[in-house]
mmCIF file of C-alpha atoms in Angstrom:
data_model
loop_
_atom_site.group_PDB
_atom_site.id
_atom_site.type_symbol
_atom_site.label_atom_id
_atom_site.label_comp_id
_atom_site.label_asym_id
_atom_site.label_seq_id
_atom_site.Cartn_x
_atom_site.Cartn_y
_atom_site.Cartn_z
ATOM 1 C CA MET I 136 28.185 11.288 -3.472
ATOM 2 C CA GLN I 137 29.545 13.242 -0.516
ATOM 3 C CA PHE I 138 33.238 13.742 -1.255
ATOM 4 C CA THR I 139 34.430 15.392 -3.416
ATOM 5 C CA ALA I 140 36.817 18.174 -4.113
ATOM 6 C CA LYS I 141 35.299 21.070 -2.330
ATOM 7 C CA THR I 142 35.102 18.298 1.199
ATOM 8 C CA LYS I 143 37.466 20.374 3.522
ATOM 9 C CA VAL I 144 39.326 17.116 5.524
ATOM 10 C CA LEU I 145 40.583 16.986 9.709
ATOM 11 C CA ILE I 146 43.259 14.653 10.492
ATOM 12 C CA HIS I 147 42.920 12.935 13.618
ATOM 13 C CA GLY I 148 46.097 11.820 15.464
ATOM 14 C CA ILE I 149 48.600 14.262 12.858
ATOM 15 C CA ALA I 150 52.227 13.076 14.532
ATOM 16 C CA GLU I 151 50.954 9.560 14.996
ATOM 17 C CA PRO I 152 53.732 7.584 12.348
ATOM 18 C CA LEU I 153 51.276 7.143 9.648
ATOM 19 C CA ALA I 154 48.871 10.179 9.325
ATOM 20 C CA ALA I 155 52.016 12.123 9.093
ATOM 21 C CA THR I 156 53.554 10.063 6.550
ATOM 22 C CA HIS I 157 49.994 9.713 4.927
ATOM 23 C CA SER I 158 48.559 13.064 5.104
ATOM 24 C CA ILE I 159 51.165 13.864 3.381
ATOM 25 C CA LEU I 160 50.318 12.216 0.379
ATOM 26 C CA MET I 161 45.809 13.446 0.661
ATOM 27 C CA LYS I 162 47.289 17.485 0.411
ATOM 28 C CA ALA I 163 49.736 16.351 -3.409
ATOM 29 C CA TYR I 164 46.419 14.234 -4.631
ATOM 30 C CA GLY I 165 44.483 17.552 -4.153
ATOM 31 C CA THR I 166 42.750 16.486 -0.758
ATOM 32 C CA GLN I 167 42.061 19.642 0.512
ATOM 33 C CA VAL I 168 43.015 19.310 4.149
ATOM 34 C CA VAL I 169 43.131 21.965 6.649
ATOM 35 C CA ALA I 170 44.122 21.365 9.941
ATOM 36 C CA GLY I 171 44.920 18.148 12.197
ATOM 37 C CA VAL I 172 45.138 17.225 15.830
ATOM 38 C CA SER I 173 47.020 16.803 18.334
ATOM 39 C CA PRO I 174 46.324 17.687 22.063
ATOM 40 C CA GLY I 175 49.619 19.025 23.232
ATOM 41 C CA LEU I 176 50.877 19.763 19.772
ATOM 42 C CA GLY I 177 48.861 23.082 19.783
ATOM 43 C CA GLY I 178 49.611 25.924 17.783
ATOM 44 C CA SER I 179 53.107 24.290 15.442
ATOM 45 C CA GLU I 180 52.505 22.728 11.500
ATOM 46 C CA ARG I 181 53.116 19.985 9.613
ATOM 47 C CA ASP I 182 54.207 19.553 6.224
ATOM 48 C CA GLY I 183 51.771 22.916 6.329
ATOM 49 C CA ILE I 184 49.255 21.383 7.873
ATOM 50 C CA PRO I 185 48.719 23.778 11.166
ATOM 51 C CA VAL I 186 47.869 21.541 14.043
ATOM 52 C CA TYR I 187 45.252 22.176 16.817
ATOM 53 C CA ASP I 188 44.768 20.667 20.796
ATOM 54 C CA LEU I 189 41.150 20.289 19.868
ATOM 55 C CA VAL I 190 39.416 19.632 16.951
ATOM 56 C CA GLU I 191 36.196 22.514 17.739
ATOM 57 C CA VAL I 192 39.434 24.843 17.982
ATOM 58 C CA ALA I 193 40.534 24.205 14.501
ATOM 59 C CA MET I 194 37.213 24.437 13.679
ATOM 60 C CA LYS I 195 37.092 27.951 14.941
ATOM 61 C CA GLU I 196 40.508 28.593 13.480
ATOM 62 C CA VAL I 197 39.580 26.562 9.443
ATOM 63 C CA GLY I 198 35.681 27.168 9.154
ATOM 64 C CA PRO I 199 33.199 24.468 8.858
ATOM 65 C CA ILE I 200 35.222 21.724 7.825
ATOM 66 C CA ASP I 201 33.258 18.199 6.436
ATOM 67 C CA ALA I 202 35.182 15.028 6.970
ATOM 68 C CA ALA I 203 37.794 13.649 9.980
ATOM 69 C CA VAL I 204 40.523 10.644 9.059
ATOM 70 C CA ILE I 205 41.570 8.730 12.269
ATOM 71 C CA PHE I 206 44.359 7.838 13.078
ATOM 72 C CA VAL I 207 44.586 6.897 16.893
ATOM 73 C CA LYS I 208 45.542 4.559 19.074
ATOM 74 C CA PRO I 209 43.092 1.752 19.315
ATOM 75 C CA TYR I 210 41.802 3.415 22.738
ATOM 76 C CA LEU I 211 41.145 6.920 21.951
ATOM 77 C CA VAL I 212 39.354 5.564 18.734
ATOM 78 C CA LEU I 213 35.718 6.646 20.236
ATOM 79 C CA ASP I 214 37.393 9.756 22.093
ATOM 80 C CA ALA I 215 38.181 11.753 18.625
ATOM 81 C CA ALA I 216 35.338 10.196 16.510
ATOM 82 C CA LEU I 217 33.090 11.715 19.255
ATOM 83 C CA GLU I 218 34.510 15.006 19.701
ATOM 84 C CA ALA I 219 34.387 15.751 15.705
ATOM 85 C CA ILE I 220 31.037 14.667 15.761
ATOM 86 C CA ALA I 221 29.883 17.039 18.285
ATOM 87 C CA ALA I 222 31.846 19.403 16.716
ATOM 88 C CA GLY I 223 29.880 18.745 13.819
ATOM 89 C CA ILE I 224 31.614 16.741 11.494
ATOM 90 C CA ARG I 225 29.475 13.869 9.710
ATOM 91 C CA ARG I 226 32.146 10.819 7.932
ATOM 92 C CA LEU I 227 34.412 10.243 9.133
ATOM 93 C CA ALA I 228 37.511 7.182 7.947
ATOM 94 C CA ILE I 229 39.288 5.601 10.453
ATOM 95 C CA VAL I 230 41.792 4.275 9.673
ATOM 96 C CA THR I 231 43.001 2.697 12.395
ATOM 97 C CA GLU I 232 43.302 -1.320 13.526
ATOM 98 C CA GLY I 233 42.073 -3.348 16.329
ATOM 99 C CA MET I 234 39.163 -0.632 17.893
ATOM 100 C CA PRO I 235 37.655 -2.271 21.399
ATOM 101 C CA PRO I 236 34.413 -3.851 19.706
ATOM 102 C CA MET I 237 32.349 -2.386 22.741
ATOM 103 C CA ASP I 238 33.271 1.083 21.250
ATOM 104 C CA MET I 239 32.938 0.205 18.206
ATOM 105 C CA VAL I 240 29.113 -0.101 19.222
ATOM 106 C CA LYS I 241 29.126 3.301 20.892
ATOM 107 C CA LEU I 242 30.575 4.725 17.828
ATOM 108 C CA ILE I 243 27.334 2.823 15.931
ATOM 109 C CA ARG I 244 24.451 4.554 18.011
ATOM 110 C CA LYS I 245 25.774 7.897 18.097
ATOM 111 C CA ALA I 246 26.761 8.287 14.813
ATOM 112 C CA ASP I 247 22.944 6.885 13.476
ATOM 113 C CA ALA I 248 21.377 9.293 15.993
ATOM 114 C CA THR I 249 23.583 11.988 14.424
ATOM 115 C CA GLU I 250 23.463 10.532 10.156
ATOM 116 C CA THR I 251 26.680 9.870 10.448
ATOM 117 C CA LEU I 252 28.305 7.771 8.148
ATOM 118 C CA VAL I 253 31.675 5.852 9.034
ATOM 119 C CA ILE I 254 34.263 4.535 7.170
ATOM 120 C CA GLY I 255 36.378 1.819 9.293
ATOM 121 C CA PRO I 256 38.017 0.866 11.775
ATOM 122 C CA SER I 257 41.051 -0.735 10.048
ATOM 123 C CA SER I 258 40.478 0.384 6.530
ATOM 124 C CA PRO I 259 42.524 2.444 3.938
ATOM 125 C CA GLY I 260 39.428 5.296 3.797
ATOM 126 C CA LEU I 261 38.335 5.750 -0.634
ATOM 127 C CA ILE I 262 39.218 7.770 -2.736
ATOM 128 C CA ILE I 263 37.140 9.069 -5.284
ATOM 129 C CA PRO I 264 39.758 9.287 -7.808
ATOM 130 C CA GLY I 265 40.404 12.699 -9.364
ATOM 131 C CA GLU I 266 39.203 14.421 -6.670
ATOM 132 C CA ILE I 267 40.573 13.134 -3.333
ATOM 133 C CA LEU I 268 41.885 10.911 -1.247
ATOM 134 C CA LEU I 269 40.803 9.833 2.181
ATOM 135 C CA GLY I 270 42.596 7.371 3.813
ATOM 136 C CA THR I 271 46.160 5.580 2.710
ATOM 137 C CA HIS I 272 45.045 4.104 -0.790
ATOM 138 C CA PRO I 273 48.001 4.738 -3.354
ATOM 139 C CA ALA I 274 46.785 6.311 -5.434
ATOM 140 C CA GLU I 275 48.671 6.407 -8.934
ATOM 141 C CA PHE I 276 46.823 2.413 -9.076
ATOM 142 C CA TYR I 277 42.745 4.169 -9.298
ATOM 143 C CA THR I 278 41.901 6.653 -12.716
ATOM 144 C CA PRO I 279 38.941 8.672 -13.079
ATOM 145 C CA GLY I 280 35.879 6.337 -14.260
ATOM 146 C CA SER I 281 33.059 4.329 -13.899
ATOM 147 C CA VAL I 282 33.341 1.215 -11.741
ATOM 148 C CA GLY I 283 32.714 1.667 -8.670
ATOM 149 C CA LEU I 284 34.790 -0.707 -5.949
ATOM 150 C CA ILE I 285 32.838 -2.079 -2.373
ATOM 151 C CA SER I 286 35.529 -3.669 -0.358
ATOM 152 C CA ARG I 287 36.833 -5.121 2.781
ATOM 153 C CA CYS I 288 40.424 -5.620 2.151
ATOM 154 C CA GLY I 289 43.013 -2.796 1.951
ATOM 155 C CA THR I 290 44.985 -4.700 -0.291
ATOM 156 C CA LEU I 291 43.041 -6.451 -2.645
ATOM 157 C CA THR I 292 40.634 -3.014 -3.744
ATOM 158 C CA TYR I 293 44.393 -2.012 -4.564
ATOM 159 C CA GLU I 294 45.227 -5.153 -6.869
ATOM 160 C CA ILE I 295 41.403 -5.405 -8.398
ATOM 161 C CA ALA I 296 41.620 -0.847 -8.794
ATOM 162 C CA LEU I 297 44.856 -1.130 -10.622
ATOM 163 C CA SER I 298 44.014 -4.267 -12.870
ATOM 164 C CA LEU I 299 41.190 -2.118 -13.845
ATOM 165 C CA THR I 300 42.698 0.378 -14.668
ATOM 166 C CA GLU I 301 44.894 -1.763 -16.125
ATOM 167 C CA ALA I 302 42.005 -3.322 -18.082
ATOM 168 C CA GLY I 303 40.743 0.330 -19.122
ATOM 169 C CA LEU I 304 38.256 0.679 -16.605
ATOM 170 C CA GLY I 305 38.870 3.872 -14.495
ATOM 171 C CA GLN I 306 37.211 3.118 -11.309
ATOM 172 C CA SER I 307 33.904 6.147 -9.960
ATOM 173 C CA ILE I 308 35.041 5.155 -6.024
ATOM 174 C CA GLY I 309 37.161 3.064 -4.619
ATOM 175 C CA VAL I 310 36.283 2.500 -0.698
ATOM 176 C CA SER I 311 36.709 0.126 1.634
ATOM 177 C CA ILE I 312 34.428 -0.739 4.958
ATOM 178 C CA GLY I 313 37.200 -1.898 6.807
ATOM 179 C CA GLY I 314 38.219 -4.991 8.533
ATOM 180 C CA ASP I 315 37.676 -4.885 11.830
ATOM 181 C CA GLY I 316 34.544 -7.305 13.684
ATOM 182 C CA ILE I 317 32.214 -4.700 13.931
ATOM 183 C CA LEU I 318 31.990 -1.975 11.225
ATOM 184 C CA GLY I 319 30.467 1.657 11.063
ATOM 185 C CA SER I 320 28.892 1.738 7.719
ATOM 186 C CA SER I 321 27.603 -1.863 5.562
ATOM 187 C CA PHE I 322 28.720 -2.793 1.656
ATOM 188 C CA ALA I 323 25.085 -2.657 1.553
ATOM 189 C CA GLN I 324 24.934 1.096 2.691
ATOM 190 C CA TRP I 325 27.759 1.878 0.148
ATOM 191 C CA LEU I 326 25.696 -0.328 -2.587
ATOM 192 C CA GLN I 327 23.566 2.328 -1.839
ATOM 193 C CA ILE I 328 25.381 5.936 -2.642
ATOM 194 C CA LEU I 329 26.610 4.356 -5.309
ATOM 195 C CA ASP I 330 23.045 3.250 -7.461
ATOM 196 C CA GLU I 331 22.537 6.569 -6.757
ATOM 197 C CA ASP I 332 26.025 7.913 -7.891
ATOM 198 C CA ASP I 333 24.996 9.728 -11.473
ATOM 199 C CA ARG I 334 28.786 8.536 -13.132
ATOM 200 C CA THR I 335 29.313 5.187 -11.405
ATOM 201 C CA GLU I 336 27.700 2.193 -14.418
ATOM 202 C CA VAL I 337 28.757 -0.989 -12.458
ATOM 203 C CA ILE I 338 29.649 -2.393 -9.341
ATOM 204 C CA VAL I 339 32.320 -4.791 -7.857
ATOM 205 C CA ILE I 340 31.781 -6.170 -4.239
ATOM 206 C CA VAL I 341 35.236 -7.544 -3.292
ATOM 207 C CA GLY I 342 34.306 -9.490 0.153
ATOM 208 C CA GLU I 343 36.604 -12.436 2.429
ATOM 209 C CA ILE I 344 35.723 -15.424 3.947
ATOM 210 C CA GLY I 345 34.179 -14.148 7.747
ATOM 211 C CA GLY I 346 30.967 -12.715 8.801
ATOM 212 C CA SER I 347 27.163 -12.063 6.322
ATOM 213 C CA GLY I 348 27.093 -8.467 5.168
ATOM 214 C CA GLU I 349 28.447 -9.701 1.574
ATOM 215 C CA GLU I 350 25.524 -12.329 2.243
ATOM 216 C CA ALA I 351 23.464 -8.646 3.675
ATOM 217 C CA ALA I 352 24.810 -6.953 -0.395
ATOM 218 C CA ALA I 353 23.528 -10.585 -2.176
ATOM 219 C CA GLU I 354 20.220 -10.698 -0.742
ATOM 220 C CA TYR I 355 20.150 -6.605 -1.080
ATOM 221 C CA VAL I 356 21.213 -6.201 -4.240
ATOM 222 C CA ALA I 357 18.260 -8.684 -5.551
ATOM 223 C CA GLU I 358 16.071 -5.512 -3.882
ATOM 224 C CA ALA I 359 17.268 -2.886 -4.641
ATOM 225 C CA ILE I 360 19.963 -2.318 -7.080
ATOM 226 C CA ASP I 361 19.295 -1.038 -10.799
ATOM 227 C CA LYS I 362 23.251 -1.033 -11.081
ATOM 228 C CA PRO I 363 25.444 -4.168 -12.740
ATOM 229 C CA VAL I 364 26.802 -5.893 -10.100
ATOM 230 C CA ILE I 365 30.074 -8.244 -9.986
ATOM 231 C CA ALA I 366 31.507 -9.938 -6.870
ATOM 232 C CA TYR I 367 34.476 -11.876 -5.725
ATOM 233 C CA VAL I 368 35.421 -13.827 -1.891
ATOM 234 C CA ALA I 369 38.663 -14.461 -0.999
ATOM 235 C CA GLY I 370 39.201 -16.776 0.845
ATOM 236 C CA ARG I 371 38.046 -20.418 -0.729
ATOM 237 C CA HIS I 372 41.263 -21.964 0.369
ATOM 238 C CA VAL I 373 40.749 -21.164 4.097
ATOM 239 C CA PRO I 374 40.252 -23.481 6.658
ATOM 240 C CA LYS I 375 37.193 -23.473 8.866
ATOM 241 C CA GLY I 376 38.128 -22.414 12.034
ATOM 242 C CA ARG I 377 41.198 -20.230 10.718
ATOM 243 C CA ARG I 378 41.631 -17.127 12.375
ATOM 244 C CA LEU I 379 42.934 -14.050 8.415
ATOM 245 C CA GLY I 380 44.488 -11.189 8.676
ATOM 246 C CA HIS I 381 41.496 -9.026 9.984
ATOM 247 C CA ALA I 382 39.595 -9.147 13.144
ATOM 248 C CA GLY I 383 36.464 -9.793 11.183
ATOM 249 C CA ALA I 384 38.318 -12.377 8.231
ATOM 250 C CA ILE I 385 37.211 -15.647 10.178
ATOM 251 C CA ALA I 386 35.513 -18.173 9.090
ATOM 252 C CA ALA I 387 34.648 -18.641 12.860
ATOM 253 C CA ASN I 388 31.385 -21.471 13.011
ATOM 254 C CA LEU I 389 33.773 -24.468 13.536
ATOM 255 C CA SER I 390 30.354 -25.832 11.428
ATOM 256 C CA HIS I 391 31.221 -29.904 10.672
ATOM 257 C CA LYS I 392 32.548 -30.078 14.192
ATOM 258 C CA THR I 393 29.259 -28.168 15.079
ATOM 259 C CA GLU I 394 26.974 -30.910 13.513
ATOM 260 C CA LYS I 395 28.840 -33.164 14.347
ATOM 261 C CA LYS I 396 28.101 -32.049 18.536
ATOM 262 C CA LEU I 397 24.124 -30.977 17.619
ATOM 263 C CA LYS I 398 23.537 -34.847 15.395
ATOM 264 C CA GLN I 399 25.310 -36.868 18.589
ATOM 265 C CA ALA I 400 22.572 -34.451 21.119
ATOM 266 C CA GLY I 401 20.210 -35.536 18.448
ATOM 267 C CA LYS I 402 19.909 -31.487 17.715
ATOM 268 C CA THR I 403 19.627 -29.168 14.330
ATOM 269 C CA ALA I 404 20.979 -25.720 14.247
ATOM 270 C CA LEU I 405 18.944 -23.499 14.467
ATOM 271 C CA PHE I 406 20.985 -21.067 11.695
ATOM 272 C CA ASP I 407 22.813 -21.494 8.584
ATOM 273 C CA LEU I 408 25.828 -23.133 10.205
ATOM 274 C CA ASP I 409 27.895 -22.596 7.696
ATOM 275 C CA ILE I 410 27.361 -18.782 7.328
ATOM 276 C CA GLY I 411 31.137 -17.059 6.752
ATOM 277 C CA THR I 412 32.851 -18.876 4.728
ATOM 278 C CA ALA I 413 32.943 -18.298 1.127
ATOM 279 C CA GLU I 414 31.303 -21.137 -0.825
ATOM 280 C CA HIS I 415 28.650 -19.571 1.451
ATOM 281 C CA LYS I 416 28.927 -16.405 -0.081
ATOM 282 C CA ILE I 417 29.321 -16.747 -3.075
ATOM 283 C CA GLU I 418 26.372 -19.392 -3.105
ATOM 284 C CA ALA I 419 24.872 -16.199 -2.664
ATOM 285 C CA PHE I 420 25.895 -13.726 -5.334
ATOM 286 C CA LYS I 421 25.197 -16.012 -7.130
ATOM 287 C CA ASN I 422 21.317 -16.843 -6.299
ATOM 288 C CA ALA I 423 21.219 -13.388 -6.172
ATOM 289 C CA GLY I 424 22.126 -13.246 -9.923
ATOM 290 C CA ILE I 425 25.331 -11.866 -9.524
ATOM 291 C CA PRO I 426 28.354 -12.717 -11.776
ATOM 292 C CA VAL I 427 31.063 -13.958 -9.624
ATOM 293 C CA ALA I 428 34.383 -13.202 -10.591
ATOM 294 C CA GLU I 429 37.461 -16.633 -10.041
ATOM 295 C CA ARG I 430 39.897 -14.802 -9.504
ATOM 296 C CA PRO I 431 40.703 -11.129 -9.625
ATOM 297 C CA SER I 432 41.719 -10.595 -13.091
ATOM 298 C CA GLU I 433 38.885 -11.840 -14.212
ATOM 299 C CA ILE I 434 36.548 -8.674 -12.566
ATOM 300 C CA SER I 435 37.671 -6.574 -15.579
ATOM 301 C CA LYS I 436 36.394 -9.346 -17.960
ATOM 302 C CA LEU I 437 32.113 -9.411 -16.116
ATOM 303 C CA VAL I 438 33.556 -5.381 -15.576
ATOM 304 C CA LYS I 439 33.245 -4.985 -19.964
ATOM 305 C CA LYS I 440 31.358 -7.784 -20.522
ATOM 306 C CA ALA I 441 27.766 -5.840 -17.939
ATOM 307 C CA LEU I 442 28.560 -2.773 -19.286
ATOM 308 C CA LYS I 443 28.104 -3.480 -22.695
#
């Protein structure tokens, strides 16, 4: 696992209201929050955390930093992320929602070139229960254990973590890859990380409508993952074409209308028109031999069955 209790963390945008709250909670959990960055506030302190104008200045003062949690406004995220990468930080968690898509494309290119792991945007980050909190997860819902939890939706991650905890099933990690349309890391990347993680015995994937990440994850599990995987997909009853919460959570293909127009024109679609729907994702998981929970409360039962 790339994140441990020894991971040193910087908060970019520490003066933002959300950061001001969660930097305190991260420190209280035991996370080594060694610096904050907020241009113009260099030389000050926020709840015992030294604040600097630039990341490189922070690193000169406190030494090497392993990870950055980014809370700045959407149009400032790219600059903050590139500044962190330029300073040598290779693990980023972007909490900010609504980052401009082209900015995210530029960041992904830079991250690929520098082997930087990016979580988010629009993500509560991750938690390794009992070791490190990197973002906005409610730590009281989690307990150390062997279930690796990967999700797109922050709130569902918390709900399922709590249901696992109440069922006596601790978690090796809780990570939300984010809800924006373009994301820094995928289900497949985290599946690989957890498949190689000694503490993780079973993996839970929590998907939602929109995009094709779940279908790609199902294919990857069938090809490359040895550990048992359980899935749940939110949004079974959402009308097609309806935007739901996250920027990425939309079954945007309007398949029925599109299919009708194609038939009228005597054409057939060049791709599966149902991609993005909950039904399509559930079918993909089942075809890959992955048990799919009907509702969040069923996940713990399927996990216990997989652990027998």
